Amino acid sequence: MILSMSGVVLLGIIVFLFFRKDGLKASHAMVSALFGFYLAGTAIAPSITAGGASLAGLIGGIKF
């Protein structure tokens, strides 16, 4: 749960920065958000979640 909330916050910040700096239109952000919500209801959603968790574990395992 914490990982998914952190991911949502991080992606929200990235979308906000694109909106402010790179000219992302509000309609594009809304379409992207709707696509994400509809994609979450499909059969591929568990695979995407597992891939995200795997990527987060890989990044979390990097030692500096």
GROMACS .gro file of C-alpha atoms in nm:
model
   64
    1MET     CA    1   0.000   0.000   0.000
    2ILE     CA    2   0.276   0.243   0.090
    3LEU     CA    3   0.461   0.165  -0.232
    4SER     CA    4   0.154   0.226  -0.448
    5MET     CA    5   0.079   0.555  -0.272
    6SER     CA    6   0.441   0.665  -0.317
    7GLY     CA    7   0.419   0.574  -0.685
    8VAL     CA    8   0.098   0.772  -0.725
    9VAL     CA    9   0.252   1.075  -0.555
   10LEU     CA   10   0.569   1.050  -0.765
   11LEU     CA   11   0.376   1.017  -1.090
   12GLY     CA   12   0.151   1.305  -0.986
   13ILE     CA   13   0.454   1.525  -0.929
   14ILE     CA   14   0.597   1.428  -1.268
   15VAL     CA   15   0.267   1.508  -1.443
   16PHE     CA   16   0.250   1.841  -1.259
   17LEU     CA   17   0.605   1.929  -1.367
   18PHE     CA   18   0.528   1.834  -1.728
   19PHE     CA   19   0.215   2.046  -1.709
   20ARG     CA   20   0.404   2.348  -1.575
   21LYS     CA   21   0.735   2.326  -1.763
   22ASP     CA   22   0.697   2.121  -2.082
   23GLY     CA   23   0.360   2.239  -2.204
   24LEU     CA   24   0.150   1.933  -2.117
   25LYS     CA   25  -0.207   2.031  -2.179
   26ALA     CA   26  -0.467   1.960  -1.913
   27SER     CA   27  -0.667   1.753  -2.162
   28HIS     CA   28  -0.363   1.529  -2.223
   29ALA     CA   29  -0.315   1.479  -1.850
   30MET     CA   30  -0.683   1.395  -1.807
   31VAL     CA   31  -0.676   1.142  -2.093
   32SER     CA   32  -0.364   0.982  -1.944
   33ALA     CA   33  -0.529   0.957  -1.602
   34LEU     CA   34  -0.844   0.804  -1.750
   35PHE     CA   35  -0.632   0.557  -1.946
   36GLY     CA   36  -0.460   0.456  -1.622
   37PHE     CA   37  -0.791   0.404  -1.443
   38TYR     CA   38  -0.932   0.195  -1.727
   39LEU     CA   39  -0.607  -0.003  -1.756
   40ALA     CA   40  -0.625  -0.082  -1.383
   41GLY     CA   41  -0.952  -0.264  -1.444
   42THR     CA   42  -0.814  -0.497  -1.713
   43ALA     CA   43  -0.661  -0.842  -1.686
   44ILE     CA   44  -0.310  -0.702  -1.738
   45ALA     CA   45  -0.325  -0.489  -1.420
   46PRO     CA   46  -0.165  -0.755  -1.192
   47SER     CA   47   0.127  -0.790  -1.434
   48ILE     CA   48   0.180  -0.413  -1.438
   49THR     CA   49   0.165  -0.404  -1.057
   50ALA     CA   50   0.415  -0.689  -1.029
   51GLY     CA   51   0.647  -0.517  -1.278
   52GLY     CA   52   0.628  -0.193  -1.082
   53ALA     CA   53   0.702  -0.373  -0.757
   54SER     CA   54   0.994  -0.554  -0.918
   55LEU     CA   55   1.134  -0.227  -1.053
   56ALA     CA   56   1.094  -0.061  -0.712
   57GLY     CA   57   1.276  -0.352  -0.547
   58LEU     CA   58   1.555  -0.326  -0.803
   59ILE     CA   59   1.594   0.047  -0.749
   60GLY     CA   60   1.568   0.003  -0.370
   61GLY     CA   61   1.846  -0.254  -0.378
   62ILE     CA   62   2.100  -0.018  -0.536
   63LYS     CA   63   2.370   0.080  -0.287
   64PHE     CA   64   2.540   0.416  -0.329
   0.00000   0.00000   0.00000
